[in-house]
Coordinates of C-alpha atoms in Angstrom, one line a residue:
M1 CA 51.8 32.8 -149.5
I2 CA 50.5 36.0 -147.7
F3 CA 52.3 36.8 -144.5
T4 CA 51.2 39.4 -142.0
K5 CA 54.0 40.9 -139.9
I6 CA 52.9 42.0 -136.4
Q7 CA 55.0 43.2 -133.5
C8 CA 54.6 43.5 -129.8
V9 CA 57.2 45.5 -127.8
G10 CA 59.6 45.0 -130.7
N11 CA 59.2 41.2 -130.8
D12 CA 58.1 40.7 -134.4
F13 CA 56.4 37.7 -136.0
L14 CA 55.1 36.6 -139.4
I15 CA 51.6 35.1 -139.3
L16 CA 50.5 32.7 -141.9
N17 CA 46.8 31.7 -142.1
C18 CA 46.5 28.0 -142.6
F19 CA 43.0 28.0 -141.0
D20 CA 40.9 27.4 -144.1
D21 CA 43.3 25.9 -146.6
I22 CA 45.7 23.0 -146.3
I23 CA 49.1 24.6 -147.1
E24 CA 52.2 22.5 -147.6
I25 CA 54.8 24.1 -145.5
P26 CA 58.4 23.5 -146.6
E27 CA 60.7 22.4 -143.8
D28 CA 63.0 25.4 -144.3
L29 CA 60.3 28.0 -144.6
P30 CA 60.8 29.5 -141.1
L31 CA 64.5 30.0 -141.8
K32 CA 63.9 31.5 -145.2
V33 CA 61.1 34.0 -144.3
C34 CA 62.6 35.1 -141.0
D35 CA 66.0 35.9 -142.4
R36 CA 66.5 39.6 -142.1
H37 CA 68.8 39.9 -145.0
F38 CA 67.4 37.5 -147.6
G39 CA 63.8 37.0 -146.4
I40 CA 61.1 39.1 -144.9
G41 CA 62.7 39.3 -141.5
A42 CA 61.1 38.4 -138.1
D43 CA 61.8 36.7 -134.7
G44 CA 59.6 33.8 -135.7
L45 CA 56.9 32.3 -137.8
A46 CA 53.4 31.5 -136.5
L47 CA 51.0 29.2 -138.3
L48 CA 47.2 29.5 -137.6
L49 CA 45.6 26.1 -138.0
F50 CA 42.1 24.6 -137.4
S51 CA 41.5 23.1 -134.0
N52 CA 38.6 21.0 -132.6
D53 CA 39.4 22.1 -129.1
A54 CA 39.9 25.9 -129.4
D55 CA 39.2 28.9 -131.6
F56 CA 42.4 28.0 -133.5
K57 CA 45.7 26.1 -133.2
L58 CA 49.0 28.0 -133.1
E59 CA 52.2 26.4 -134.3
F60 CA 55.3 28.5 -133.7
Y61 CA 58.9 28.4 -135.1
N62 CA 61.8 30.6 -134.0
S63 CA 63.9 32.3 -136.6
D64 CA 66.4 29.5 -136.4
G65 CA 63.7 27.1 -137.7
V66 CA 63.2 25.3 -134.4
K67 CA 59.7 24.6 -133.3
S68 CA 59.1 26.4 -129.9
P69 CA 56.5 27.0 -127.2
C70 CA 54.4 30.1 -127.9
N71 CA 55.3 33.1 -125.7
T72 CA 52.8 35.7 -124.8
N73 CA 54.0 38.1 -127.4
V74 CA 53.3 35.7 -130.3
L75 CA 50.0 34.7 -128.7
R76 CA 49.0 38.4 -128.5
C77 CA 50.1 39.0 -132.2
A78 CA 48.2 35.9 -133.3
A79 CA 45.1 37.0 -131.4
K80 CA 45.2 40.4 -133.0
Y81 CA 45.5 38.7 -136.4
A82 CA 42.5 36.5 -135.7
L83 CA 40.4 39.5 -134.6
D84 CA 41.4 41.6 -137.5
K85 CA 40.7 38.9 -140.0
N86 CA 37.4 38.0 -138.3
I87 CA 38.5 34.5 -137.6
V88 CA 37.2 35.1 -134.1
D89 CA 34.8 37.8 -132.8
K90 CA 34.8 37.7 -129.1
D91 CA 36.6 39.1 -126.0
L92 CA 37.9 35.7 -124.8
I93 CA 40.0 33.7 -127.3
S94 CA 41.1 30.1 -126.8
V95 CA 44.3 29.0 -128.5
D96 CA 45.5 25.4 -128.9
T97 CA 49.3 25.2 -128.4
D98 CA 51.8 22.5 -127.7
N99 CA 51.7 23.6 -124.1
G100 CA 47.9 23.2 -123.8
I101 CA 45.0 25.6 -124.3
K102 CA 45.9 29.2 -123.7
Y103 CA 43.3 32.0 -123.1
I104 CA 43.7 35.6 -124.3
K105 CA 41.2 38.1 -122.9
A106 CA 40.4 41.7 -123.9
E107 CA 41.1 44.1 -121.0
N108 CA 37.6 45.4 -120.0
G109 CA 36.4 44.7 -123.5
N110 CA 39.2 46.6 -125.2
R111 CA 40.5 44.3 -127.9
D112 CA 43.6 46.5 -128.3
R113 CA 44.7 45.5 -124.8
L114 CA 45.0 41.8 -124.4
I115 CA 45.6 39.8 -121.1
I116 CA 47.4 36.5 -121.1
N117 CA 47.8 34.1 -118.2
I118 CA 51.5 33.0 -118.4
G119 CA 51.0 30.5 -115.6
E120 CA 52.6 29.9 -112.2
P121 CA 56.3 30.7 -111.9
V122 CA 58.4 27.7 -110.8
F123 CA 61.2 28.3 -108.2
S124 CA 62.2 24.7 -107.6
P125 CA 65.8 24.3 -108.9
Q126 CA 65.2 20.7 -110.0
L127 CA 62.4 21.8 -112.3
I128 CA 64.0 25.0 -113.8
P129 CA 66.6 23.2 -113.9
V130 CA 69.5 24.4 -111.9
D131 CA 72.2 22.1 -110.5
Y132 CA 71.5 23.1 -106.9
T133 CA 70.2 20.9 -104.0
G134 CA 68.3 23.6 -102.0
D135 CA 64.6 24.4 -102.2
E136 CA 65.1 27.6 -104.2
F137 CA 67.9 29.5 -106.0
I138 CA 67.4 33.0 -104.8
E139 CA 70.2 35.5 -104.4
K140 CA 73.0 32.9 -104.8
V141 CA 76.4 33.7 -106.1
I142 CA 77.4 32.5 -109.6
P143 CA 81.1 32.9 -110.3
V144 CA 81.9 34.0 -113.8
G145 CA 85.7 34.4 -114.4
V146 CA 87.0 36.9 -111.9
C147 CA 83.5 38.3 -111.2
D148 CA 80.7 37.0 -108.9
Y149 CA 77.1 37.7 -109.8
V150 CA 74.3 37.5 -107.3
A151 CA 71.5 35.8 -109.2
S152 CA 68.0 34.2 -108.7
C153 CA 66.5 31.6 -110.9
V154 CA 62.9 30.8 -111.9
S155 CA 61.1 29.0 -114.7
V156 CA 58.4 31.0 -116.6
N157 CA 56.2 29.2 -119.1
S158 CA 58.9 26.4 -119.2
N159 CA 61.7 28.9 -119.9
P160 CA 64.6 28.8 -117.5
C161 CA 65.5 32.3 -116.4
T162 CA 68.3 33.8 -114.3
V163 CA 67.7 37.2 -112.9
I164 CA 70.4 39.7 -111.8
F165 CA 69.5 43.0 -110.4
T166 CA 71.6 46.2 -111.0
E167 CA 72.0 49.0 -108.5
N168 CA 70.4 51.7 -110.8
T169 CA 69.2 52.6 -114.3
D170 CA 72.6 53.8 -115.5
D171 CA 74.2 50.5 -114.5
L172 CA 71.5 48.6 -116.4
N173 CA 71.8 50.8 -119.6
E174 CA 75.6 50.7 -119.6
L175 CA 75.9 47.0 -119.0
E176 CA 77.9 45.2 -121.7
I177 CA 75.4 42.4 -121.8
N178 CA 76.9 40.7 -124.8
K179 CA 80.2 40.2 -122.9
I180 CA 78.6 38.9 -119.7
A181 CA 75.4 37.0 -120.5
P182 CA 76.9 34.3 -122.8
Y183 CA 79.1 33.0 -119.9
I184 CA 76.1 32.9 -117.5
E185 CA 73.9 31.4 -120.2
K186 CA 76.2 28.4 -120.6
H187 CA 77.4 28.1 -117.0
N188 CA 77.8 24.5 -115.9
I189 CA 75.1 24.8 -113.2
F190 CA 72.5 25.1 -115.9
P191 CA 72.0 21.7 -117.6
N192 CA 69.8 23.2 -120.3
S193 CA 71.4 26.7 -120.4
T194 CA 69.5 29.7 -119.1
N195 CA 68.0 33.0 -120.3
V196 CA 69.8 35.8 -118.6
I197 CA 67.8 38.8 -117.4
F198 CA 69.3 42.0 -116.0
A199 CA 66.8 44.3 -114.2
N200 CA 66.6 47.5 -112.2
V201 CA 63.8 48.1 -109.7
E202 CA 62.9 51.8 -110.3
N203 CA 60.1 51.8 -107.7
R204 CA 57.5 49.4 -106.3
N205 CA 55.4 49.7 -109.5
M206 CA 58.1 49.9 -112.2
I207 CA 61.0 47.7 -113.3
Q208 CA 63.4 48.1 -116.2
V209 CA 64.5 45.0 -118.0
R210 CA 67.1 43.7 -120.5
C211 CA 66.9 40.1 -121.7
W212 CA 69.4 37.8 -123.2
Q213 CA 67.8 34.7 -124.8
I214 CA 69.4 31.3 -125.1
N215 CA 71.2 30.9 -128.5
S216 CA 69.7 34.2 -129.7
G217 CA 71.3 37.2 -127.9
E218 CA 69.7 40.3 -126.5
F219 CA 66.0 40.7 -127.3
I220 CA 64.4 44.2 -127.1
G221 CA 61.0 42.8 -126.1
C222 CA 61.3 39.5 -124.2
D223 CA 58.0 38.9 -122.4
Y224 CA 58.9 36.0 -120.2
G225 CA 62.2 37.7 -119.3
A226 CA 60.2 40.6 -118.0
V227 CA 57.9 38.3 -116.1
A228 CA 60.9 36.5 -114.6
A229 CA 62.3 39.7 -113.3
F230 CA 58.9 40.8 -112.0
V231 CA 58.1 37.5 -110.2
V232 CA 61.5 37.3 -108.6
A233 CA 61.4 41.0 -107.5
N234 CA 57.9 40.3 -106.1
Y235 CA 59.0 37.2 -104.3
M236 CA 61.8 39.1 -102.7
G237 CA 59.4 41.9 -101.6
K238 CA 60.9 44.5 -103.9
V239 CA 57.8 45.3 -106.0
D240 CA 54.0 45.2 -105.6
D241 CA 51.6 42.7 -107.4
N242 CA 51.1 45.1 -110.4
V243 CA 54.0 46.7 -112.2
V244 CA 55.0 48.3 -115.5
A245 CA 58.0 46.6 -117.1
E246 CA 60.1 48.9 -119.3
L247 CA 61.9 47.1 -122.1
Y248 CA 63.8 48.6 -125.0
G249 CA 60.9 47.7 -127.3
G250 CA 58.2 49.2 -125.1
D251 CA 56.2 48.6 -121.9
L252 CA 54.3 45.6 -120.6
N253 CA 51.9 45.6 -117.7
L254 CA 52.5 42.6 -115.4
Q255 CA 50.4 41.3 -112.6
I256 CA 50.5 38.4 -110.2
S257 CA 47.2 37.1 -108.7
D258 CA 46.4 35.8 -105.2
D259 CA 46.7 32.2 -106.5
N260 CA 50.2 33.0 -107.8
F261 CA 49.5 33.1 -111.5
A262 CA 51.4 35.7 -113.6
Y263 CA 49.6 37.8 -116.2
V264 CA 51.0 39.9 -119.1
I265 CA 48.9 42.8 -120.5
G266 CA 49.9 44.6 -123.7
S267 CA 49.0 45.5 -127.3
A268 CA 50.2 44.4 -130.7
E269 CA 50.6 46.4 -133.9
N270 CA 50.4 45.5 -137.6
V271 CA 53.7 46.2 -139.5
F272 CA 52.8 45.2 -143.0
E273 CA 51.3 42.4 -145.2
I274 CA 53.2 40.8 -148.1
N275 CA 52.7 38.2 -150.7
W276 CA 56.0 36.2 -150.7

């Protein structure tokens, strides 16, 4: 099997082309190839498949082997692969996913800069979900041990996210996220756990973000974590409708439209190709 490794802001994926040939995929393949010690190493495995409804179908598995919705990083990496391999040759790509058809657009015709509509953020606690009876969970106190954290919750692309703002950049960088986030992730007010995002608003057009993902730990390039921090900050009037999000793995451009849809703009880079 020939795997192509592509990364976006440090979020790396293995792409396997099943478009033309029927390939029997062993059940444990995602676990094996994504293992960073005994396999190739990646955050997930993406399979490109034929689709009657879109340019191609994308099936995605996290490194733990669990099938998962496609985030914008894997969509962007898959789109780059499809363009590089001449599977598609146009500026607007349609992708069939388990969450419906997703569209990836080249920014002003530049296929190295791809725009993805991540959808409308959801603030209803019942839909995130959060065990809270109000209309929104914005700037509410979450007690964790002897500390209280002021947090806001939102669902981005069906991912429950809890956003906590720090006072400044130093506080964000020095934060011992591995000691704090696991307790918030599994807090009893979150029936399905929550991703935990710490963010600092640098100015009205820039935010700095660190993301802790459910069952995975800190990710250096979590797209929906960055979007969660952005839409919460925008909702609270802290930032404008167009920002740069600084993550440890690189920068993403984030926008929110007049009809309240969030967009992620970024690039993807080939790492290597291997016959495994």
